[in-house]
Short mmCIF file of C-alpha atoms in Angstrom, two decimals:
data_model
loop_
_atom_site.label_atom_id
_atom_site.label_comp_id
_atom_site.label_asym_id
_atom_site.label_seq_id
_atom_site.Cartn_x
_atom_site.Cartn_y
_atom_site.Cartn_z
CA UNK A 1 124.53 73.26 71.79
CA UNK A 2 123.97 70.75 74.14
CA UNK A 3 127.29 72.01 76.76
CA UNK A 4 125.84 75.82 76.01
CA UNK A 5 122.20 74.77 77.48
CA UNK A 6 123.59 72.86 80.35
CA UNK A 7 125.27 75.88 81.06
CA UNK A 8 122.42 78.19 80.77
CA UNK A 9 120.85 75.87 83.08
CA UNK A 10 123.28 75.60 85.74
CA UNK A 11 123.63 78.95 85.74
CA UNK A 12 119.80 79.14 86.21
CA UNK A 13 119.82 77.02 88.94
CA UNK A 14 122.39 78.81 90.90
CA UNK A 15 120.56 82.06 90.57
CA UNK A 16 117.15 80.20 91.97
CA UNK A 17 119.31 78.62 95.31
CA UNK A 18 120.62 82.56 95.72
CA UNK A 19 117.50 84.14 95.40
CA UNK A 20 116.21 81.57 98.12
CA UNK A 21 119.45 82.52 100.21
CA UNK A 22 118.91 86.33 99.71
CA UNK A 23 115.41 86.42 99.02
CA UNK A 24 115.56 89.72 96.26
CA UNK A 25 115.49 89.73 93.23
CA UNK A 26 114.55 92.13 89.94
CA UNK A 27 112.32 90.58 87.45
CA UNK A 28 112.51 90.96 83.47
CA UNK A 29 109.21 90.77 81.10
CA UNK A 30 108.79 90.99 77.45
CA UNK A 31 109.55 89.29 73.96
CA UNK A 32 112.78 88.19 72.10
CA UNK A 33 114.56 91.26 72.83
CA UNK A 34 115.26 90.03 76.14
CA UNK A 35 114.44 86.79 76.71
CA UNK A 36 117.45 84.92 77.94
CA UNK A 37 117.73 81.98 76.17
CA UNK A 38 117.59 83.82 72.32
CA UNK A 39 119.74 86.02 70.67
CA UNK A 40 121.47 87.73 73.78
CA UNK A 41 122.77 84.39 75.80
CA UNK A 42 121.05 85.75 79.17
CA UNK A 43 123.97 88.21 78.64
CA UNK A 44 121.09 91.24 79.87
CA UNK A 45 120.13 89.55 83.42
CA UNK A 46 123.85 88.37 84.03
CA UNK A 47 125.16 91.79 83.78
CA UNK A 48 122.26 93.03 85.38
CA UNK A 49 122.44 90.78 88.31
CA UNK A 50 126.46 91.30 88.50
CA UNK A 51 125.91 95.30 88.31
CA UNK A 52 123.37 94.88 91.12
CA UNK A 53 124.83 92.25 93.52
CA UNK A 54 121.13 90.50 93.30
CA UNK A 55 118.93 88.38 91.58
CA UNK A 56 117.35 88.84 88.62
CA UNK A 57 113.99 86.56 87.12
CA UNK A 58 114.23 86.71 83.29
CA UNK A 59 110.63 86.26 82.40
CA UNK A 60 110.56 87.08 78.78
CA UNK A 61 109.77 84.53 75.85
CA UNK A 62 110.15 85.04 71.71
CA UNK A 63 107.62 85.63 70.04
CA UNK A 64 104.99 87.08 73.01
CA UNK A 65 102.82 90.20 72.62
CA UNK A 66 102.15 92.98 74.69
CA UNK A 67 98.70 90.94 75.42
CA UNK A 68 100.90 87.52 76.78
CA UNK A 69 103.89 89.95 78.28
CA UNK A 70 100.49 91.31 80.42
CA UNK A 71 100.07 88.47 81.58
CA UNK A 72 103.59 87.38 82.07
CA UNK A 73 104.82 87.02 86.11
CA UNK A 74 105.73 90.36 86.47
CA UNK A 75 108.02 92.24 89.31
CA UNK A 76 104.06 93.23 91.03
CA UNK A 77 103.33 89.80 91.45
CA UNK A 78 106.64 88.75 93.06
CA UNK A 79 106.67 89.60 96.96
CA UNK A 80 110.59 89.74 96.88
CA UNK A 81 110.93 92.16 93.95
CA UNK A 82 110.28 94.85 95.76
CA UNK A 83 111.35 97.83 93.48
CA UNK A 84 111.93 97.92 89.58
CA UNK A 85 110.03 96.07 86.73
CA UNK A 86 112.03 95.82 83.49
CA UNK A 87 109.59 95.35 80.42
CA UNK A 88 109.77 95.66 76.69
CA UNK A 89 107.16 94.68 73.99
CA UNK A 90 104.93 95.91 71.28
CA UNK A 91 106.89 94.14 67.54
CA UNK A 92 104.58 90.90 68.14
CA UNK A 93 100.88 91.91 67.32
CA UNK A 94 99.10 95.18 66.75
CA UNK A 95 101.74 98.32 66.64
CA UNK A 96 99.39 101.06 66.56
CA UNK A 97 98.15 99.37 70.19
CA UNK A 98 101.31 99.20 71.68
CA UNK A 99 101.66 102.51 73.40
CA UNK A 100 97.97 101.80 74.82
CA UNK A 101 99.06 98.36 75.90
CA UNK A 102 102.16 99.47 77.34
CA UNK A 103 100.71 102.25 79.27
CA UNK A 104 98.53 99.21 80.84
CA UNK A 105 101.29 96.87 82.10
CA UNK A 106 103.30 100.28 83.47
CA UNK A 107 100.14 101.67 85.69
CA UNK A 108 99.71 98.09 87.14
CA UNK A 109 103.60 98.04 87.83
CA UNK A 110 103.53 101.65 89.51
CA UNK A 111 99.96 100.88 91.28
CA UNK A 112 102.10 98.09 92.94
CA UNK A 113 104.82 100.28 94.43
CA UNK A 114 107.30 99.77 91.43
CA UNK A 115 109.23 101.67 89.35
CA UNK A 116 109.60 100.32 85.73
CA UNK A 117 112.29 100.67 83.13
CA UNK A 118 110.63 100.34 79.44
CA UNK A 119 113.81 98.99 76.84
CA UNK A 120 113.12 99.86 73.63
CA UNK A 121 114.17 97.65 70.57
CA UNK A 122 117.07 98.09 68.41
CA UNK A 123 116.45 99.21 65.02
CA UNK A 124 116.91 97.35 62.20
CA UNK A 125 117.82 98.14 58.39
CA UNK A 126 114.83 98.42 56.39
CA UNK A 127 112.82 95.30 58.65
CA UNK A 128 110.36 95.20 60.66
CA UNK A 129 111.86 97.10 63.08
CA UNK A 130 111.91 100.28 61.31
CA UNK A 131 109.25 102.62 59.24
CA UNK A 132 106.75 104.37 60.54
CA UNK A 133 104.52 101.94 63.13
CA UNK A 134 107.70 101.44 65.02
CA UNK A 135 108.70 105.04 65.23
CA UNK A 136 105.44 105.80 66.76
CA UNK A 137 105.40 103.40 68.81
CA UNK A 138 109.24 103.95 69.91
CA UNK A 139 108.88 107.64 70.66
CA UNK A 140 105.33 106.77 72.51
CA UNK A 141 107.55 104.58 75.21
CA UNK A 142 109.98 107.82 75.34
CA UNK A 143 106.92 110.16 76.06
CA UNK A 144 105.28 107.88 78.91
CA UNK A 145 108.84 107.73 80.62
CA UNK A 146 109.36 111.96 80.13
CA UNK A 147 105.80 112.24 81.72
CA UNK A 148 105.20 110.00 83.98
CA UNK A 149 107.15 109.75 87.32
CA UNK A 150 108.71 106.71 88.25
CA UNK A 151 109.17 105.50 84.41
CA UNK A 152 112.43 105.34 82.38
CA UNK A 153 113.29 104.53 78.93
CA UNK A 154 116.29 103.04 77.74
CA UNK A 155 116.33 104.04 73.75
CA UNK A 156 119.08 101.75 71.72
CA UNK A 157 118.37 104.16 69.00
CA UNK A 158 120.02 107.26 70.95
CA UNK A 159 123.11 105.79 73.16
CA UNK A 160 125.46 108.81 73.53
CA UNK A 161 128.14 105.91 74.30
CA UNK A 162 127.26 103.29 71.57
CA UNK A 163 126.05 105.84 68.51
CA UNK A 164 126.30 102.98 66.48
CA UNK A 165 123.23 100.82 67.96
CA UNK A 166 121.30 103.76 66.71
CA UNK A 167 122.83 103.67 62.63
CA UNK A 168 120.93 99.99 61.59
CA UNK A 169 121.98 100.49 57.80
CA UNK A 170 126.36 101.30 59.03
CA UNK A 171 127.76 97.41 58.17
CA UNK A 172 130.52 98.76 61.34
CA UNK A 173 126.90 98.55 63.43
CA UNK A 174 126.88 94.18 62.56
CA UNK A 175 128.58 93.58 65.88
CA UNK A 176 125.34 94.84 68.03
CA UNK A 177 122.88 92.48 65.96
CA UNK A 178 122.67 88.69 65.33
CA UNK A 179 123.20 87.11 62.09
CA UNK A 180 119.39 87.83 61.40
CA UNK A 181 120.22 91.21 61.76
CA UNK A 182 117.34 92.10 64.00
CA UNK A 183 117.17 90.52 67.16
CA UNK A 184 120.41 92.22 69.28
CA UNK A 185 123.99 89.75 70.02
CA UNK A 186 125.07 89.03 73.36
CA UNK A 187 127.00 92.08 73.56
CA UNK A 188 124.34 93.99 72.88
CA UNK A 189 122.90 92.61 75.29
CA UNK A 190 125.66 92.92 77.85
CA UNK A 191 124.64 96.98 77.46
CA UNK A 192 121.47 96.89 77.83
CA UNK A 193 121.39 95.10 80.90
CA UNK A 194 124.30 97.70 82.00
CA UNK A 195 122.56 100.20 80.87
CA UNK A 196 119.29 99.36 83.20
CA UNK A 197 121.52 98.85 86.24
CA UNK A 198 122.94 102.72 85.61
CA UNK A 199 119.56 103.61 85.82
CA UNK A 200 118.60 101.30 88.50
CA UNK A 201 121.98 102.93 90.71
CA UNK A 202 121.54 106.40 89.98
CA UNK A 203 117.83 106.43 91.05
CA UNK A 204 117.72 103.90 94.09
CA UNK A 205 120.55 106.22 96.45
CA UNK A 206 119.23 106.48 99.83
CA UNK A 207 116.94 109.13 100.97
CA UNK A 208 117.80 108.69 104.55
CA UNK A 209 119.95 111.46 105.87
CA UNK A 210 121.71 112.89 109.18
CA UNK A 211 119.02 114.96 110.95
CA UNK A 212 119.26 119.13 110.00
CA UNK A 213 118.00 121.80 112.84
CA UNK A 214 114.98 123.46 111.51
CA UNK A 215 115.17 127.43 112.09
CA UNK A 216 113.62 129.10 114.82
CA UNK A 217 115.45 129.88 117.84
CA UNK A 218 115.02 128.33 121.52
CA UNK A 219 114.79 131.17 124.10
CA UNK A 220 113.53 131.46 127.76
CA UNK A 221 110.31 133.45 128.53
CA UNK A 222 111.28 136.94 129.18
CA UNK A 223 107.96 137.27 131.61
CA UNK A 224 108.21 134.28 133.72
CA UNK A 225 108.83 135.20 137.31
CA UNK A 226 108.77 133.44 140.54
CA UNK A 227 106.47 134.69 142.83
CA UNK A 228 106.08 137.59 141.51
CA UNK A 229 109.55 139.12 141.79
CA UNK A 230 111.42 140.79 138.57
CA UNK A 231 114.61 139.65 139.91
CA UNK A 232 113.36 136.09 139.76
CA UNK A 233 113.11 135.65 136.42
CA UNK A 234 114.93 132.85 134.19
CA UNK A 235 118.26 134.78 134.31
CA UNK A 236 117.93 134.10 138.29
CA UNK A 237 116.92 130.62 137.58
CA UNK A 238 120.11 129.80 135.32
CA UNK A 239 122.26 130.29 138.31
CA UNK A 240 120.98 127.09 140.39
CA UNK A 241 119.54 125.05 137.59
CA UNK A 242 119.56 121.88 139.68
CA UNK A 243 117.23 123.51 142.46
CA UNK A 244 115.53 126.29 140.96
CA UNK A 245 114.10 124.70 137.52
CA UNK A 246 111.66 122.76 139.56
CA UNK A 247 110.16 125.63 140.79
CA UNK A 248 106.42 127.10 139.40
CA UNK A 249 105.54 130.85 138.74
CA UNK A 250 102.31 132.41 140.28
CA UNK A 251 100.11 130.58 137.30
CA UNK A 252 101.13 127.22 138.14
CA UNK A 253 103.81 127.04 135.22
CA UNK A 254 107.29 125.69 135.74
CA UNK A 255 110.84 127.17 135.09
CA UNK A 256 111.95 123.98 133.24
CA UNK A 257 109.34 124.73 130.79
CA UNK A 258 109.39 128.81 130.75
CA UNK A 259 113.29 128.51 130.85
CA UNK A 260 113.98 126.31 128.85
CA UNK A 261 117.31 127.45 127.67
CA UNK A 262 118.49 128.37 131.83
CA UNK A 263 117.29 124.71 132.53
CA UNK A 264 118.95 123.10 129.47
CA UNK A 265 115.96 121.77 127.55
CA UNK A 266 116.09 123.88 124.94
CA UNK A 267 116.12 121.49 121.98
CA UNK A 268 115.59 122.63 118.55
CA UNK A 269 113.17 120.55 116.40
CA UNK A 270 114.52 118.15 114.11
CA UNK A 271 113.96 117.27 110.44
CA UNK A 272 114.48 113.30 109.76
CA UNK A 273 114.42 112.40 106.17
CA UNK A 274 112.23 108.95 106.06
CA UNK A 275 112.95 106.65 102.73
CA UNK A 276 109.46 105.27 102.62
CA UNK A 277 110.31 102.18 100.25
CA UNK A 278 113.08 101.34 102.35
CA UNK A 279 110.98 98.98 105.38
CA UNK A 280 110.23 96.63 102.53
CA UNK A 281 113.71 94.97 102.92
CA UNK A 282 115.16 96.98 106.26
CA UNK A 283 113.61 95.99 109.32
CA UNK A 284 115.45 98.68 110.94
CA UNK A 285 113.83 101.29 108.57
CA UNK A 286 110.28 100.20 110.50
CA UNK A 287 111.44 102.31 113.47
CA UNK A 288 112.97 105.85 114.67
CA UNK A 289 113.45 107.59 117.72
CA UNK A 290 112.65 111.52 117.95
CA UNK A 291 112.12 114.21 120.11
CA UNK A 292 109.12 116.11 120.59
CA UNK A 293 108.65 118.40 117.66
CA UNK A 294 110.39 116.13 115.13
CA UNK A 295 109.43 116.14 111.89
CA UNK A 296 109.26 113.37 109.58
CA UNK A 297 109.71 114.36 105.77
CA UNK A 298 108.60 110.80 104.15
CA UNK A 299 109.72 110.92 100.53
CA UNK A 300 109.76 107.92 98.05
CA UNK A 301 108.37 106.88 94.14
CA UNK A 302 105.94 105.01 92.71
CA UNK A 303 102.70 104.57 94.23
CA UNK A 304 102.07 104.41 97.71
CA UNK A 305 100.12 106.53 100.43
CA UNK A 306 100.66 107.06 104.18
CA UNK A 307 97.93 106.61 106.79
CA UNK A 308 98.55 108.12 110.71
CA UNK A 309 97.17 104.68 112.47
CA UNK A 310 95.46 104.04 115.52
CA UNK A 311 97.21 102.61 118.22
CA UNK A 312 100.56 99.86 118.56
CA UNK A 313 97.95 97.24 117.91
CA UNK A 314 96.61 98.34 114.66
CA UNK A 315 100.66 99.05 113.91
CA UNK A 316 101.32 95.35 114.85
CA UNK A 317 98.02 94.10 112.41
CA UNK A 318 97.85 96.73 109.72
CA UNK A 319 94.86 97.30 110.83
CA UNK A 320 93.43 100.71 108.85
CA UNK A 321 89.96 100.82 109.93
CA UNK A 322 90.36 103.81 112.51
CA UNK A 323 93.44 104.88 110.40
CA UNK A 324 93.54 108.83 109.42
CA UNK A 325 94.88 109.08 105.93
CA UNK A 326 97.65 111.86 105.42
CA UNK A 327 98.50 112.17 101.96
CA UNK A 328 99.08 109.96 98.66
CA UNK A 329 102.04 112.62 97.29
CA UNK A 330 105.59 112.55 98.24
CA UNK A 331 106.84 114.26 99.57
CA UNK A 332 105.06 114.86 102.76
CA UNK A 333 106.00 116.26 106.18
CA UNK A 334 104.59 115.32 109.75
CA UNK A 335 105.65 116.84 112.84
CA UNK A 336 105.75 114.47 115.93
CA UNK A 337 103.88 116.06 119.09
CA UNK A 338 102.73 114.56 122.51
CA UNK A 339 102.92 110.42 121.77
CA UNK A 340 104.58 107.85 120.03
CA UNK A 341 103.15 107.99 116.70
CA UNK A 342 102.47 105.02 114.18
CA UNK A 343 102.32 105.16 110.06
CA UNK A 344 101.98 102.81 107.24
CA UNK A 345 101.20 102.58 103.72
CA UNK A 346 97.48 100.94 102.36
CA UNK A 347 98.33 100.02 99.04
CA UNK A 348 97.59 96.29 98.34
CA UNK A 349 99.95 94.56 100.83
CA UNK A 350 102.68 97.04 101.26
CA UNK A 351 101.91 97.46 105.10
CA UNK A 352 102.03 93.70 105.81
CA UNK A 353 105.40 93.59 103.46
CA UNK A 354 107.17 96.28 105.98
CA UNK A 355 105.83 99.53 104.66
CA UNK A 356 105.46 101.10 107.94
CA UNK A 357 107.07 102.87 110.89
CA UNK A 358 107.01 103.74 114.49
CA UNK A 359 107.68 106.81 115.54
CA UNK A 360 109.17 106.89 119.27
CA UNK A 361 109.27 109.52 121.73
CA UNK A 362 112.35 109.98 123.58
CA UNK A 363 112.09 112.14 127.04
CA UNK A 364 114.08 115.17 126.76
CA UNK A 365 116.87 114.17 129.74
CA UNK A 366 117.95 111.33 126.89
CA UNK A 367 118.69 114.25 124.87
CA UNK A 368 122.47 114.08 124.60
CA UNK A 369 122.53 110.26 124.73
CA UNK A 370 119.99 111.01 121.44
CA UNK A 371 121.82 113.04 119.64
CA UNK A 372 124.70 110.81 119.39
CA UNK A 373 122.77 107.69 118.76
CA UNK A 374 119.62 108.73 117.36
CA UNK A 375 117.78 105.30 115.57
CA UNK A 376 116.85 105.92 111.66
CA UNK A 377 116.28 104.21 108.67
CA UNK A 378 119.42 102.27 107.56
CA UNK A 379 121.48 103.94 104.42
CA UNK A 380 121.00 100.40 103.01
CA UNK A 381 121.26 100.33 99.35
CA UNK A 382 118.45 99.82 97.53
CA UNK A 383 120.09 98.83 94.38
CA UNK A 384 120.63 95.69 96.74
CA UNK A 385 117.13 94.71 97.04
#
């Protein structure tokens, strides 16, 4: 016992000096289930963390109830775990409260910008985890994930790849429980912690992607003629770009602008998909170049909002007291007109954290340099966080 804990704690204290290397992290809350030092030998948070390539905090302690796991240092009062709260909870105390209590610590984890997993308990033969109470309360966790966005439930009871996790009273089922035959071994363990890094990866790819033409041609303007004459029209302009583009009709407006497609300025607005999550970690994600007529389609999950601000300086401070809120739904789209343009999010400290971006305006004769090196959000990988 003694070598096993000095092992549990060197292995503790090498994940603390990483996460101060790294600085991100995902952070576990709950009771026995998953509390590292019980029945499962921190194997959950090792394979989590190896899954991953990150950090994880295993906050859980035996024996706590939804009431302490409330109050437990959670993944929304960490600044470096940015993303997904793991929690479980609801055998210690009041049963027919869990769901309610649950429901509690999940909107606080989603008001904070997080997504949350919810692992449910494995069943056990006839104990206390079984009957009626923990039924309810099991299929309660399954209905807040199925309904609410952002929330997933991991159900031991149902694991199309481990069937018998689910069958408590099959003796072949021994190897997923301790020898109390309720609280799960380490390699149960070992799957559940898999199991939340599946979810984890398949929900966390980037949203970022390559730029796609909206529809709509670009065509010159079949009226515009210089001074006057028919046979001046953009057709006559196309044939001496360099000299004739310059040149303004009888109402003052230009042939670069009329003629666009003779004077080779016809660009076609752009579509940039913005991961709105993804400036919490990337500072390159803070910052994209477009074209007039861009549009931005910001998309993310969890909670989080996005306000048009004032000026660079407001940008800079977070400063939202001018700010013009746009919407609180993802996902939402903003076409880029006249002027740099600057937008964050106001939830507690998200904007201060990186939650923001700069929109830049790049002058049409950049146009081919643009198109080849055009500045967007990173395809980091969130699962990295």
């Amino acid at each position: 016992k003694p070598k096993k804990c000095h092992i549990l704690r060197l292995i503790e204290v090498s994940l603390h000096y990483f996460q101060f290397i790294f600085g991100s992290k995902r952070v576990i809350i709950g009771d026995s289930l998953l509390d590292g030092r019980g029945s499962t030998a921190g194997e959950v948070e090792i394979n989590l963390a190896e899954s991953l390539e990150t950090i994880v905090d295993n906050n859980a302690v035996g024996g706590y109830s939804l009431e302490d796991i409330f109050e437990s240092d959670a993944c929304s009062s960490d600044a470096k775990c940015t993303q997904w709260s793991v929690v479980n909870g609801g055998m210690n105390g009041n049963k027919k409260k869990a769901i309610e209590l649950m429901m509690s610590i999940v909107d606080r984890e989603l008001s904070s910008g997080r997504n949350v997993i919810i692992q449910g308990y494995l069943e056990d033969c006839g104990g206390e985890a079984s009957g009626t109470d923990f039924t309810a309360f099991m299929d309660g966790y399954a209905n807040i994930a199925s309904s609410t966005g952002g929330v997933w439930f991991i159900d031991p009871r149902n694991l199309p790849d481990h069937p018998l996790m689910g069958d408590p009273c099959n003796p072949e089922s021994d190897i997923y429980r301790a020898d109390d035959n309720s609280h799960p071994s380490p390699l149960s363990g070992g799957i559940l912690g898999k199991e939340m890094a599946t979810i984890i990866i398949a929900n966390s790819a980037p949203t970022t992607s390559p730029p796609t033409e909206a529809p709509g041609p670009c065509t010159d303007d079949a009226d515009w003629l210089y001074g006057g004459k028919k046979r001046k029209n953009c057709d006559w302009v196309a044939k001496r770009p360099k000299r004739r583009c310059r040149l303004r009709s009888e109402d003052g407006e230009t042939a670069s602008k009329a003629c666009e497609d003779s004077c080779g300025n016809c660009v076609e607005p752009e579509i940039i998909n913005i991961n709105w999550t993804a400036g919490f970690i990337d500072p390159s994600a803070r910052s994209v170049e477009v074209t007039k007529g861009t549009t931005l389609n910001f998309r993310w999950q969890g909670y989080h909002n996005v306000y048009k601000l004032e000026s660079r300086d407001s940008f800079d401070n977070c400063d939202f007291s001018n700010a013009v809120k746009l919407t609180d739904e993802s996902p939402y789209k903003y076409t880029v007109e006249l002027e740099t343009a600057y937008f964050a999010c106001s939830v507690d400290s998200h904007c201060s954290e990186g939650q923001k971006l700069e929109a830049s305006i790049v002058a049409l004769s950049k146009r081919s340099q643009f198109s080849s090196s055009i500045r967007r959000p990173s395809d980091f990988k969130m699962l990295k966080q």
